[in-house]
Coordinates of C-alpha atoms and ligand atoms in Angstrom, one line a residue:
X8 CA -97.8 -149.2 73.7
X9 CA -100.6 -150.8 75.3
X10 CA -99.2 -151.5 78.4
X11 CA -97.9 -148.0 78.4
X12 CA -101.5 -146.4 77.9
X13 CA -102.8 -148.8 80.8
X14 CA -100.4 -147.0 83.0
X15 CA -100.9 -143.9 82.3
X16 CA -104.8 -144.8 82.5
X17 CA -104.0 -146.0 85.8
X18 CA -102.1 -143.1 87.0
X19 CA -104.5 -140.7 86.1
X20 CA -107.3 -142.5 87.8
X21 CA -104.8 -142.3 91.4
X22 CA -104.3 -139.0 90.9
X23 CA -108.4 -138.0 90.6
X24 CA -108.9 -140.5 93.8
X25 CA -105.8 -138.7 95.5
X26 CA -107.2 -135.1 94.8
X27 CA -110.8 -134.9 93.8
X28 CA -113.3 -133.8 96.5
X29 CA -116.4 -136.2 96.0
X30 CA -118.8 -134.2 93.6
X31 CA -121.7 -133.2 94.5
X32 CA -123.6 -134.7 91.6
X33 CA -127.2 -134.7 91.1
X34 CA -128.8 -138.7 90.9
X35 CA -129.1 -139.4 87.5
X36 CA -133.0 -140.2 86.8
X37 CA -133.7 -143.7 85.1
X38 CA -135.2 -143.0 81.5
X39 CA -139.0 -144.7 82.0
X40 CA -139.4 -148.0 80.3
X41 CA -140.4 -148.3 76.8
X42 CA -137.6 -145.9 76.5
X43 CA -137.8 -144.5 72.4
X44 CA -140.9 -144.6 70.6
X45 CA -140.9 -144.6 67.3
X46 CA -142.7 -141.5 64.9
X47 CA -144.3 -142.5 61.5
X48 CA -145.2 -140.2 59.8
X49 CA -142.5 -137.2 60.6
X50 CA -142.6 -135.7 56.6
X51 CA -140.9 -136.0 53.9
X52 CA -138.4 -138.9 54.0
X53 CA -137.3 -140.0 50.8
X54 CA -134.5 -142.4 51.9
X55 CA -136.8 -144.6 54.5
X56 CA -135.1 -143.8 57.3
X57 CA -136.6 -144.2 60.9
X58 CA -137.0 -141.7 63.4
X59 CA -137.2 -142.2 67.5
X60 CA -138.1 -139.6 70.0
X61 CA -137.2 -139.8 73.8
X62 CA -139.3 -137.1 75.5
X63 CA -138.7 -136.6 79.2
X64 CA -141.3 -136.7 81.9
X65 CA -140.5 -132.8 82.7
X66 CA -140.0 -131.6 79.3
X67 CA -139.0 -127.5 79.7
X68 CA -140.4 -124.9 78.4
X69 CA -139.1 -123.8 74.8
X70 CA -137.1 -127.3 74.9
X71 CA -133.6 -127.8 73.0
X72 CA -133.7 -130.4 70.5
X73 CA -130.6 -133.1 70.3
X74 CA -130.5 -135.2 67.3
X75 CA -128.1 -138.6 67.7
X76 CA -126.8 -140.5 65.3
X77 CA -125.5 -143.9 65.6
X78 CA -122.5 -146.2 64.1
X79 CA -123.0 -148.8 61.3
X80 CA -124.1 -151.8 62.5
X81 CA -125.9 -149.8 65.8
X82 CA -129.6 -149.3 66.1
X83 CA -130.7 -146.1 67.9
X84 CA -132.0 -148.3 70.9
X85 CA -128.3 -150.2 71.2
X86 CA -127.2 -146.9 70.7
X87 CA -129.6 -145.0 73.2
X88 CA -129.3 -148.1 75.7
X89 CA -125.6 -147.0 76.1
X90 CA -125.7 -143.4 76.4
X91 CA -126.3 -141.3 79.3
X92 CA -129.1 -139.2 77.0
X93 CA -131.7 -140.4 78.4
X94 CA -131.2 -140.2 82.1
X95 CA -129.5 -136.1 80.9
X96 CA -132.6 -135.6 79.1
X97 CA -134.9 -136.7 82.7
X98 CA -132.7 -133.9 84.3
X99 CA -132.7 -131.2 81.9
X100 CA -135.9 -131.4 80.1
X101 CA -134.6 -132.0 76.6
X102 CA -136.2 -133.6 73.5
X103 CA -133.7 -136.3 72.0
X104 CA -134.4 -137.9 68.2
X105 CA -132.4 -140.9 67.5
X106 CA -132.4 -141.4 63.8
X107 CA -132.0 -145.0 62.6
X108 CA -130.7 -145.9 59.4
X109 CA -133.2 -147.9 56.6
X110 CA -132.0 -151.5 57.3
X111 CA -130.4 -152.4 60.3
X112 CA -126.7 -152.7 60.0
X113 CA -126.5 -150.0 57.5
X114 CA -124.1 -146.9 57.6
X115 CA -125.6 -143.4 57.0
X116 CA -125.4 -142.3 53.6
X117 CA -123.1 -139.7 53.6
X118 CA -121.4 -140.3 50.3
X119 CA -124.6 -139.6 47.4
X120 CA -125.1 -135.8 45.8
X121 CA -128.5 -136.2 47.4
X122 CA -127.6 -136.4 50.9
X123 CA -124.7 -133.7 50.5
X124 CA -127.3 -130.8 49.4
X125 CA -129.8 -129.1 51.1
X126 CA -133.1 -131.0 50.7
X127 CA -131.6 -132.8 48.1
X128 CA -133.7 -136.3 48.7
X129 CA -131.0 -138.1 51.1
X130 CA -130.9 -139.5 54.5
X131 CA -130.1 -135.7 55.6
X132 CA -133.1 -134.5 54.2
X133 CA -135.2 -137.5 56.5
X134 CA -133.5 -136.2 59.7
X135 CA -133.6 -132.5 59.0
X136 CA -137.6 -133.6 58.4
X137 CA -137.6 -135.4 62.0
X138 CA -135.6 -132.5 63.5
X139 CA -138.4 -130.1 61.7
X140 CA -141.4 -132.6 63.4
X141 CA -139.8 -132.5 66.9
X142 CA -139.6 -128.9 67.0
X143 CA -143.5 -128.3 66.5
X144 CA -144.6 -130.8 68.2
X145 CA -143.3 -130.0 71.3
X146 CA -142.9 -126.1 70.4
X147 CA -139.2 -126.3 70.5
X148 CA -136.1 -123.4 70.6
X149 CA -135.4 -123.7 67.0
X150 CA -132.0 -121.7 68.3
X151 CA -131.3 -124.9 69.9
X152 CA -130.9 -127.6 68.0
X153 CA -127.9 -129.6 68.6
X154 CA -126.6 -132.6 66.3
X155 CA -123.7 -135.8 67.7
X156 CA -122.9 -139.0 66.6
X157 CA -120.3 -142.1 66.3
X158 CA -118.6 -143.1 64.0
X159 CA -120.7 -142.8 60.5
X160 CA -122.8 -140.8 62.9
X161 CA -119.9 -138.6 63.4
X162 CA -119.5 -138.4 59.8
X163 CA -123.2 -137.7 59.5
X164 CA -123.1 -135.2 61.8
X165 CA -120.4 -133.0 59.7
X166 CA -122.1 -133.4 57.0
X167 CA -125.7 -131.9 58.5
X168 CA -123.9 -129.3 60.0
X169 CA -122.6 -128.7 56.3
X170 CA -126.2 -129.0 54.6
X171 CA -128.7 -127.9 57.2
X172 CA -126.1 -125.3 59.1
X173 CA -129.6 -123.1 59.6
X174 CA -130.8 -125.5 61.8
X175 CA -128.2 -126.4 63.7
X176 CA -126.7 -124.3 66.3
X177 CA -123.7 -126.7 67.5
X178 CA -122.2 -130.4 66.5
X179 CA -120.2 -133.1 68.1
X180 CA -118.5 -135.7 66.2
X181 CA -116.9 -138.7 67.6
X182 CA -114.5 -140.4 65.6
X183 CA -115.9 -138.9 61.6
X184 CA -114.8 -137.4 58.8
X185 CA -115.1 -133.8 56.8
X186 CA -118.3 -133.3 55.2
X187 CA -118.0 -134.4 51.6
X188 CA -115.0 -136.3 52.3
X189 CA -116.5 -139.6 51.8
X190 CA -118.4 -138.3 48.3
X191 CA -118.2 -140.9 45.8
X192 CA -122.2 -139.9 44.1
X193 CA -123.6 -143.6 45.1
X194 CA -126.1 -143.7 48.0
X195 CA -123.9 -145.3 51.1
X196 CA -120.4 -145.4 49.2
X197 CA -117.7 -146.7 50.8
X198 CA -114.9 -144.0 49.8
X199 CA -111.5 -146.0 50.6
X200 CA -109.2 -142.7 49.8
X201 CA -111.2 -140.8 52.5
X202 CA -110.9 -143.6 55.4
X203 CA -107.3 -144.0 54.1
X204 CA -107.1 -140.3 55.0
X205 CA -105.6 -139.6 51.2
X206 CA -108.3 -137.1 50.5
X207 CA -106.6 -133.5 51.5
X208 CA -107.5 -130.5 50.8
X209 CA -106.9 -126.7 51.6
X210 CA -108.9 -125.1 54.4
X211 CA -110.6 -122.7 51.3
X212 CA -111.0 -125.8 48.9
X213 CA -113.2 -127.6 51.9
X214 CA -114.5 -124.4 53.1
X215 CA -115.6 -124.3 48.8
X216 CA -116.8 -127.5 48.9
X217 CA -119.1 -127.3 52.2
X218 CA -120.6 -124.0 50.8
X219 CA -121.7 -125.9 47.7
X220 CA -124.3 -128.0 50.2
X221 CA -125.6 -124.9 50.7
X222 CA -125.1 -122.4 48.1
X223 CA -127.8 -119.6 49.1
X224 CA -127.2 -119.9 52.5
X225 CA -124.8 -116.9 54.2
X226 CA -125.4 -117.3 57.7
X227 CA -123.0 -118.7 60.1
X228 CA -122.2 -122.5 60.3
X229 CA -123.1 -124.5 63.6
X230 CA -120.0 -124.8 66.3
X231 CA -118.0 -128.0 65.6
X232 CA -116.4 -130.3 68.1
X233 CA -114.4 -133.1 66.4
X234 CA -113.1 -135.9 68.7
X235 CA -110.1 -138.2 67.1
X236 CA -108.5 -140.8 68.4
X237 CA -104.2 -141.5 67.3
X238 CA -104.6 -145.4 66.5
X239 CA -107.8 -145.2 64.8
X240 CA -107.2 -147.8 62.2
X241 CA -110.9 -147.2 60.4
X242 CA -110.9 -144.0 58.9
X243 CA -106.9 -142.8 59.1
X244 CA -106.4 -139.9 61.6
X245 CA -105.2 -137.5 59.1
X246 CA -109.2 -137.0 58.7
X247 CA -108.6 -135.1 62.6
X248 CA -106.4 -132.6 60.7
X249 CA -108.7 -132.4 57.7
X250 CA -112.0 -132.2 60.1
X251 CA -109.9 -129.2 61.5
X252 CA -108.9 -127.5 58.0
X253 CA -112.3 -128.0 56.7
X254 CA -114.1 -125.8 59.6
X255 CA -111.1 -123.6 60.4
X256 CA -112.2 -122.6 56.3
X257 CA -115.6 -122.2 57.1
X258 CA -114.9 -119.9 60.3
X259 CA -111.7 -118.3 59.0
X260 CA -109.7 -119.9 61.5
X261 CA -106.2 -120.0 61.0
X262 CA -106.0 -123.6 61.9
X263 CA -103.9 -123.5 64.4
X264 CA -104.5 -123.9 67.8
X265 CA -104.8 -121.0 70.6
X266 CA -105.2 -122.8 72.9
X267 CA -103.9 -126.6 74.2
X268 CA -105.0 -128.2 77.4
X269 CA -104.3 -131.5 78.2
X270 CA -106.1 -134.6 80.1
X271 CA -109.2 -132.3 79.1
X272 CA -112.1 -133.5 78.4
X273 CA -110.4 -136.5 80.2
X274 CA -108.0 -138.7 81.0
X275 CA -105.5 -139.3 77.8
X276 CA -108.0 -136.5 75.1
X277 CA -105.8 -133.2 74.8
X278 CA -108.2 -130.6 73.5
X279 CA -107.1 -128.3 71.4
X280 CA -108.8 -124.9 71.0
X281 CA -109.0 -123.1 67.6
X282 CA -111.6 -120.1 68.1
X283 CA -114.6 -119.8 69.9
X284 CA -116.8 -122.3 67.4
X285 CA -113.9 -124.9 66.7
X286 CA -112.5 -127.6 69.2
X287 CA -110.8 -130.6 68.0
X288 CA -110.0 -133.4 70.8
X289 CA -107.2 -136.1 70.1
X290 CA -107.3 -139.1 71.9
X291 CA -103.8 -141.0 72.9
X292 CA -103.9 -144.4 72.4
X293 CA -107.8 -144.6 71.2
X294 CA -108.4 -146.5 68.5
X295 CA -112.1 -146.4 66.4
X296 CA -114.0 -145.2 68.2
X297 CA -113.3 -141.9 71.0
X298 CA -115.9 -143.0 73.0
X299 CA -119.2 -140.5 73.0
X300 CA -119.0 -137.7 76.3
X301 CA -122.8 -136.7 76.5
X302 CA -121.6 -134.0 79.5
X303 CA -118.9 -132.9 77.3
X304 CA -121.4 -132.8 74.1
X305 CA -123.9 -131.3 75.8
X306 CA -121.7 -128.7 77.4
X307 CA -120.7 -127.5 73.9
X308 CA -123.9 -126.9 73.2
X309 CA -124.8 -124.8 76.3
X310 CA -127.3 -127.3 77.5
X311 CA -125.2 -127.9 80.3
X312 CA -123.5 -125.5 82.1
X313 CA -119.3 -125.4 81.9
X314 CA -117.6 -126.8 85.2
X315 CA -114.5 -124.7 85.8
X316 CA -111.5 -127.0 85.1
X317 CA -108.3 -126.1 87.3
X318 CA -106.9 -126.8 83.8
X319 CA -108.3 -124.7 82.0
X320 CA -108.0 -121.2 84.4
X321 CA -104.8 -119.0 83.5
Ligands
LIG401 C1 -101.8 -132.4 62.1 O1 -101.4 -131.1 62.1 C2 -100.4 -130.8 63.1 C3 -100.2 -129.3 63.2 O2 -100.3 -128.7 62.0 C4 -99.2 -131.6 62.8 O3 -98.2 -131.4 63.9 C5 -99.5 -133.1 62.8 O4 -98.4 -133.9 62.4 C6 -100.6 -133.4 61.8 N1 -101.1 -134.7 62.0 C7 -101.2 -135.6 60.9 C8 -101.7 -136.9 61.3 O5 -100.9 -135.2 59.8
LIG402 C1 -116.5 -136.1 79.9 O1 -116.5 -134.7 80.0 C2 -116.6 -134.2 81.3 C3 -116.6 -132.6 81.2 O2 -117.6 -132.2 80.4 C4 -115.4 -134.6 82.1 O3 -115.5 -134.1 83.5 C5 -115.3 -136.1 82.1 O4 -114.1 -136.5 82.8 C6 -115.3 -136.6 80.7 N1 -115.3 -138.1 80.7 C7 -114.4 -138.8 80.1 C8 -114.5 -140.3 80.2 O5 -113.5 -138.3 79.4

């Protein structure tokens, strides 16, 4: 198995040397030392959560906003020290917010009644507070705030999209769960039945239980990317097909894919296409975690602008 996806790695990396043209890429800037600083006093933050900004030199005009969320046992500087984010944010003027989670080694709490409803006193409401603070202070698109993570920031991720879909306008998850999935009422559960991918539900029961975040809210949900890998032995992979039932609810998807293209985003991920605001990408041969593509991610959310793929044209 291993051996077999070290080939195939292999052979897709001849064929890109074979055919690919050198591309014209622009230098990646170098994010300036100090790197994140860390904000205070961003609001209300009942959970003690910590919030770090990365503002580039040339921030635009209007500026997206891209909250990232890291893995247990990350920080947001190990985290941010291993993305691209910073040297994408240089380029395209971007304001980034790294949430961190109260102690170090901790796992977002995405398991409590608190943190699965809308300012309900969780870790969600501290980062929809830190999203709120970046977007005054530096007179952000509120139309563009975008929300990605690893992990049980992947799993956080789903589950602000699900309680704060008014403020987000598109997610990428790598390697989560459905909102509400992991739900067990205690602050940072551990829900064995959802990372043994036993929990299943319908698309409406999901759809039912997302909207319950949320109640008043009737607007649409943020676009949803959800990244998978096949030999994830953390959370059980079933939670790809769940991810995918749960939003196909919410948009009225009929679950099933339109459209299929492989070796897309790259080598070994087959993306799978299920309306305009649903992707769901299955990794062959990844185990925990599908590791974070901040082109891809930011592609999704229109920050940067879609390459043409010879894949993907008719
Ligand atoms: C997910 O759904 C697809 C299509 O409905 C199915 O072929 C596949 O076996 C499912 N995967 C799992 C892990 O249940
Ligand atoms: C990340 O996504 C971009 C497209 O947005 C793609 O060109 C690149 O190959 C991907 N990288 C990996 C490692 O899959």
């Amino acid at each position: 198995m291993r051996s077999m996806n070290l080939v195939a790695a292999l052979a897709a990396v001849f064929s890109c040397l074979a055919t690919a043209a050198p591309a014209p890429e622009q230098p990646l800037l170098a994010p300036r030392a100090g790197a994140l600083t860390q904000v205070q006093d961003f609001g209300k933050n009942p959970s003690g959560i910590k919030m770090f900004t990365y503002v580039p030199a040339k921030l635009a005009a209007k500026p997206p906003v891209v909250l990232v969320l890291h893995a247990c046992a990350w920080t947001a500087a190990s985290f941010f020290g291993s993305t691209k984010y910073g040297q994408l944010a240089e380029q395209h003027g971007f304001v980034l917010v790294f949430g961190q989670t109260p102690k170090d080694g901790d796992c977002w709490d995405v398991s409590s009644d608190q943190t699965l409803t809308h300012d309900g006193g969780g870790d969600s409401t501290g980062l929809a507070n830190m999203v709120r603070y970046a977007l005054q202070k530096y007179s952000g698109d509120a139309s563009r705030v975008y929300v990605t993570g690893e992990s049980s920031g992947a799993m956080m991720t789903q589950v602000m999209a699900a309680v704060y879909p008014d403020m987000f306008a598109a997610a990428s998850e790598f390697s989560g769960e459905p909102a509400g999935c992991f739900r067990t009422g205690s602050v940072r559960g551990w829900n064995s039945q959802c990372a043994g991918g036993q929990v299943k539900k319908s698309p409406a029961d999901w759809a039912a239980q997302v909207h319950k975040m949320y109640p008043s809210y009737t607007g649409v949900y943020p676009k949803m990317q959800v990244y998978h890998g096949d030999v994830d032995k953390t959370l059980n992979i079933n939670s790809f097909n769940e991810s995918i039932k749960e939003w196909s609810g919410i948009f009225g998807y009929s679950g099933t894919a339109k459209q299929t293209i492989e070796n897309s985003p790259g080598a070994r991920l087959t993306k799978y296409i299920y309306g305009d605001r649903l992707q769901g990408i299955w990794g062959h041969g990844f185990g925990h975690v599908v590791p974070t593509n901040e082109t891809e991610a930011l592609t999704w959310f229109g920050i940067l602008l879609a390459q043409l793929h010879p894949e993907s044209s008719p």
